[in-house]
Tab-separated table of C-alpha atoms in Angstrom:
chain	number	residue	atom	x	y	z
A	12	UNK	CA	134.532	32.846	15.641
A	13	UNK	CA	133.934	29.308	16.172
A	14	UNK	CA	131.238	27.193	15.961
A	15	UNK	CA	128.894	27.390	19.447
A	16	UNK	CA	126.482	25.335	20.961
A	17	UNK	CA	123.433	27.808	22.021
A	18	UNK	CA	122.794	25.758	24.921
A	19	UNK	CA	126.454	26.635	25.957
A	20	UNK	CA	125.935	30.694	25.625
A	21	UNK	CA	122.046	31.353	26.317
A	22	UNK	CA	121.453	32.934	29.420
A	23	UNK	CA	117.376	32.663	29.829
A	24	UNK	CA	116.365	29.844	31.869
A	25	UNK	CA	112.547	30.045	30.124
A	26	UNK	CA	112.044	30.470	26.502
A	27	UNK	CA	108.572	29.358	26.751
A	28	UNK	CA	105.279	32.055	26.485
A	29	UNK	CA	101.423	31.536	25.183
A	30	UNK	CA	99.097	33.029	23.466
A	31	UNK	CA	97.046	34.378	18.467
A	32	UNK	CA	95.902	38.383	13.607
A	33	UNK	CA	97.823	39.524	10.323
A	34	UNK	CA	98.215	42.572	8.236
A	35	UNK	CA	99.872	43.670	5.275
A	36	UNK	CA	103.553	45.289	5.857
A	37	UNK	CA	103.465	49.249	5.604
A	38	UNK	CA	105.298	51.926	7.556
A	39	UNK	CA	104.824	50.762	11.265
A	40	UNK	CA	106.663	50.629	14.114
A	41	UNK	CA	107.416	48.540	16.938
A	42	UNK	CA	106.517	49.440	20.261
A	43	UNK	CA	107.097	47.601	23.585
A	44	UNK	CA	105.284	44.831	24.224
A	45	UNK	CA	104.821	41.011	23.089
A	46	UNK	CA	105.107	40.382	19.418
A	47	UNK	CA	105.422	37.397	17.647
A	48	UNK	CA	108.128	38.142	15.214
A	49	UNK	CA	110.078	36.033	12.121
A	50	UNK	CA	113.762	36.962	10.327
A	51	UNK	CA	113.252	38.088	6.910
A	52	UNK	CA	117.140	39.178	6.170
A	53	UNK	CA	120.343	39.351	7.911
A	54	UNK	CA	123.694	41.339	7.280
A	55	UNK	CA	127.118	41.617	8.812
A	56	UNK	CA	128.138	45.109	8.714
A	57	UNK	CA	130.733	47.607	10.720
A	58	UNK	CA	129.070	49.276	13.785
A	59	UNK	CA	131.852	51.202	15.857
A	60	UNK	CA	134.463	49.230	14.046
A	61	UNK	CA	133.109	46.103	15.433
A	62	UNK	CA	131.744	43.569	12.716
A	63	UNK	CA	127.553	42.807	14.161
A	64	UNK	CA	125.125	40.397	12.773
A	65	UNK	CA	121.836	42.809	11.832
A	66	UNK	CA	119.100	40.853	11.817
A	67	UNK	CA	115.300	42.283	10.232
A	68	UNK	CA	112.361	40.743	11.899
A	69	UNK	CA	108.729	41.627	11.164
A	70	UNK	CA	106.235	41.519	13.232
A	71	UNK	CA	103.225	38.607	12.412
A	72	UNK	CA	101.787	38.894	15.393
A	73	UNK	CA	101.126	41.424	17.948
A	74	UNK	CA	99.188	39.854	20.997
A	75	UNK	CA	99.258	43.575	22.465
A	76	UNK	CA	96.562	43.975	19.621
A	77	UNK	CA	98.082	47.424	19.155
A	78	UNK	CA	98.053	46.173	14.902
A	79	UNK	CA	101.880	46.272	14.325
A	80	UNK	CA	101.965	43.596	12.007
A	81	UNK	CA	103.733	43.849	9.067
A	82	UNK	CA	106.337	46.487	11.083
A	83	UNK	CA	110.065	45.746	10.523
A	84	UNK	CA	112.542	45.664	13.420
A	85	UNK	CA	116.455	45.555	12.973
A	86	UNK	CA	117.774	44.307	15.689
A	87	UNK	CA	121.958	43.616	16.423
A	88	UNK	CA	124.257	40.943	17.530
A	89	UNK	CA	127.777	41.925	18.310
A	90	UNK	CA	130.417	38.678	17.351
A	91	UNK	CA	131.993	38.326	20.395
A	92	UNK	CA	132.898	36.124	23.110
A	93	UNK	CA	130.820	38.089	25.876
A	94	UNK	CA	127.827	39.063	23.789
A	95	UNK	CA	126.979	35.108	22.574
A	96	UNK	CA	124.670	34.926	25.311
A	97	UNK	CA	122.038	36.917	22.924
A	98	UNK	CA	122.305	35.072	19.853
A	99	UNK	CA	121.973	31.799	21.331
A	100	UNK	CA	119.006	32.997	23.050
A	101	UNK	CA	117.344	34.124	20.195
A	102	UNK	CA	118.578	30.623	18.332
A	103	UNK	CA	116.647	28.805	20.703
A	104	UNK	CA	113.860	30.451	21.050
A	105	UNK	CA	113.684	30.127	17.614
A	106	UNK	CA	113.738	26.641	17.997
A	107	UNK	CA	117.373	25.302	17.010
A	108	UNK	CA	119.576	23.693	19.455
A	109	UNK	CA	121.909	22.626	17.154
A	110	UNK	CA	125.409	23.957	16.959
A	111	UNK	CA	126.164	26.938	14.550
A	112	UNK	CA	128.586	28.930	13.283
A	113	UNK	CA	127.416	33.230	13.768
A	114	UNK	CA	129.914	34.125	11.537
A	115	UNK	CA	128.594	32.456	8.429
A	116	UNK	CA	125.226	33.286	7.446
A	117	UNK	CA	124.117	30.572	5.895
A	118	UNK	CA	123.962	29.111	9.352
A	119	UNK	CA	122.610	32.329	10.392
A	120	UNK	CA	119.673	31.326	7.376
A	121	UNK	CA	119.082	27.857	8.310
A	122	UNK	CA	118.448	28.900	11.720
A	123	UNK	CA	116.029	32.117	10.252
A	124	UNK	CA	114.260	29.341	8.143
A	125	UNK	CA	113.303	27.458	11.238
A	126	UNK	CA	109.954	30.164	11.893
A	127	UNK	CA	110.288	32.815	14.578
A	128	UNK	CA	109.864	33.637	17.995
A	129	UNK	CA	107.856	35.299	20.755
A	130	UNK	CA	109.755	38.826	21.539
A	131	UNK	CA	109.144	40.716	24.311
A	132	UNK	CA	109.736	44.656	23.567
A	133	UNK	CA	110.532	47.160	26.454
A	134	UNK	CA	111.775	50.803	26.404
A	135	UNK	CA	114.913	52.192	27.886
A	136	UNK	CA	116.098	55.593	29.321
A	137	UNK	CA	119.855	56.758	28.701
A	138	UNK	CA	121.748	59.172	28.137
A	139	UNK	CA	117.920	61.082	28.550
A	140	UNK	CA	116.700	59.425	25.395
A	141	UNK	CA	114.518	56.710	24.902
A	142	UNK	CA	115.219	53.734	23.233
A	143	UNK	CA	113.581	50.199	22.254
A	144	UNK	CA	115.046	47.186	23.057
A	145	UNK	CA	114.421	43.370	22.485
A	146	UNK	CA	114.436	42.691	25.851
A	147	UNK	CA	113.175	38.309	25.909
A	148	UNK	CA	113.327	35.988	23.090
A	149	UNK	CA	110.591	33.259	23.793
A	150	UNK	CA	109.793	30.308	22.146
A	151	UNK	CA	106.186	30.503	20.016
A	152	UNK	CA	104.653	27.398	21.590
A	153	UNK	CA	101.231	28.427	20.089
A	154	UNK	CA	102.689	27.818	16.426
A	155	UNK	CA	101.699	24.820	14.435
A	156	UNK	CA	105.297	23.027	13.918
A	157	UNK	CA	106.169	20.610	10.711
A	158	UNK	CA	107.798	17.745	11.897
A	159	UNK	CA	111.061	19.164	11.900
A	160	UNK	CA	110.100	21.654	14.274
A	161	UNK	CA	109.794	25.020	11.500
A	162	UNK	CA	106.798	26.958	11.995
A	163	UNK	CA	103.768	26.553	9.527
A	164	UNK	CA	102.439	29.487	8.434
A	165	UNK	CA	99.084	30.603	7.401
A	166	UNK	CA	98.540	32.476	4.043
A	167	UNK	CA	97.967	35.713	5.918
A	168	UNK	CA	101.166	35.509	7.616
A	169	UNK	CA	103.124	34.266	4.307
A	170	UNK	CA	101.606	37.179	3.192
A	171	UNK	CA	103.281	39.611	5.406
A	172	UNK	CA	106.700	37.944	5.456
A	173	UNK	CA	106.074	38.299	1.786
A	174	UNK	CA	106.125	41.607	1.960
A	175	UNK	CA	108.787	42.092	4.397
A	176	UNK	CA	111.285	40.014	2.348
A	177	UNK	CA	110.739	42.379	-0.661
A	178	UNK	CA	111.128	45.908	1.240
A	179	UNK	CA	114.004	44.191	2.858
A	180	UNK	CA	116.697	44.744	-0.203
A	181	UNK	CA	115.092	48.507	-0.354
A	182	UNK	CA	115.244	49.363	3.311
A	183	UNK	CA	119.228	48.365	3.105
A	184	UNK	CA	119.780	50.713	-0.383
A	185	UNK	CA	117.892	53.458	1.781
A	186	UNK	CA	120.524	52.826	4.691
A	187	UNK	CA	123.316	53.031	2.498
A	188	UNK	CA	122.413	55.814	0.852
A	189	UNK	CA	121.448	57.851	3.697
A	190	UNK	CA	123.556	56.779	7.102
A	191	UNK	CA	126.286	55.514	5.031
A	192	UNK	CA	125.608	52.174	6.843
A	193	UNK	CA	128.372	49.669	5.849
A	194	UNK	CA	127.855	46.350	4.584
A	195	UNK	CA	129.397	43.288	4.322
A	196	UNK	CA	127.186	40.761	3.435
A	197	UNK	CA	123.530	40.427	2.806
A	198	UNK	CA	120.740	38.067	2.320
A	199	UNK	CA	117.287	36.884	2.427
A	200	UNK	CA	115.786	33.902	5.195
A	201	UNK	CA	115.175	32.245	1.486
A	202	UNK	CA	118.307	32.615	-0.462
A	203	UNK	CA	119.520	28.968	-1.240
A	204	UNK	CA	123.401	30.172	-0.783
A	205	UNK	CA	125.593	32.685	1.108
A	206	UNK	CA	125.895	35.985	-0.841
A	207	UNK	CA	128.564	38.117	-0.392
A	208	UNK	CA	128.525	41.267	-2.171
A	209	UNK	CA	130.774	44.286	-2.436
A	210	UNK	CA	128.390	46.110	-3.997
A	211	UNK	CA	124.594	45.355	-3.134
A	212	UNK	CA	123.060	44.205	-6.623
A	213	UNK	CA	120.228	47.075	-6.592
């Protein structure tokens, strides 16, 4: 895939919302609702026999006050032409208008190294189970910004993206080990260059 312009693909007219806690990161989960949430890793791997960008995200702030901070979310974007539309919404709301290239994740990092975003949570029926989904990416206009425009974050919240960033590596091993997930590449919001590994170094 190409290089896109976000602008181009996004289809939310709005990615603007309000509103301000921390926690350390232990076995939550996410429910629905509004949390304020920041990339800690991302991954290509096979899904269906479709390559997908999985992105973690944990939660460092939940303005539902329902105290999911610190919870990790994996969340997917499919590579193709028809499902850009989400990944330029979350690039925005994450603050980057730039152009970028999805398939390379170093642009996928710089992007994650920008802050994070307001997400809005909601739950699904189908198939007569239930399931979450990441319904809005909004931007966190209640963030202090650095003059490029990256989020500045507290020590609380460093704390919990911390936290996340370590249990990230573990979480994956887990997934390999136990689904049989596959991966193709994997790295950290922080790594300084592109990893690509065949086997995961753990």
């Amino acid at each position: 895939m190409a290089v896109i312009d976000p602008k181009k693909h996004a289809t939310q007219k709005s990615f603007e919302n309000k509103s301000g806690s921390s926690a350390n990161v232990e076995k939550k989960r996410i429910t629905a609702g509004k949390k304020f949430m920041v990339p800690v890793g991302a991954a290509y791997k096979m899904k269906n026999d479709k390559r997908i960008l999985e992105m973690a995200l944990v939660c460092v702030e939940d303005y539902n006050d329902t105290k999911e901070e610190g919870a990790i979310h994996f969340e997917n974007f499919y590579l193709t032409e028809r499902a850009l539309f989400r990944i330029s919404n979350w690039a925005l709301a994450m603050g980057w208008e730039s152009a970028f290239d999805p398939d390379k994740l170093e642009s996928i990092q710089d992007i994650m190294l920008h802050g994070g975003f307001v997400g809005i949570f909601d739950n699904r029926e189908y198939n007569g189970k239930s399931y979450l989904d990441l319904k809005w990416f909004n931007i966190a206009d209640d963030k202090t910004r650095a003059k490029n425009g990256s989020i500045e974050f507290n020590d609380d919240e460093m704390e919990i993206i911390k936290q996340a960033e370590q249990a990230y590596p573990k979480i994956i091993k887990y997934k390999k080990e136990n689904f049989g997930d596959e991966y193709l590449s994997v790295g950290l919001a922080n790594d300084s260059d592109e990893q690509d590994y065949e086997e995961l170094p753990f």
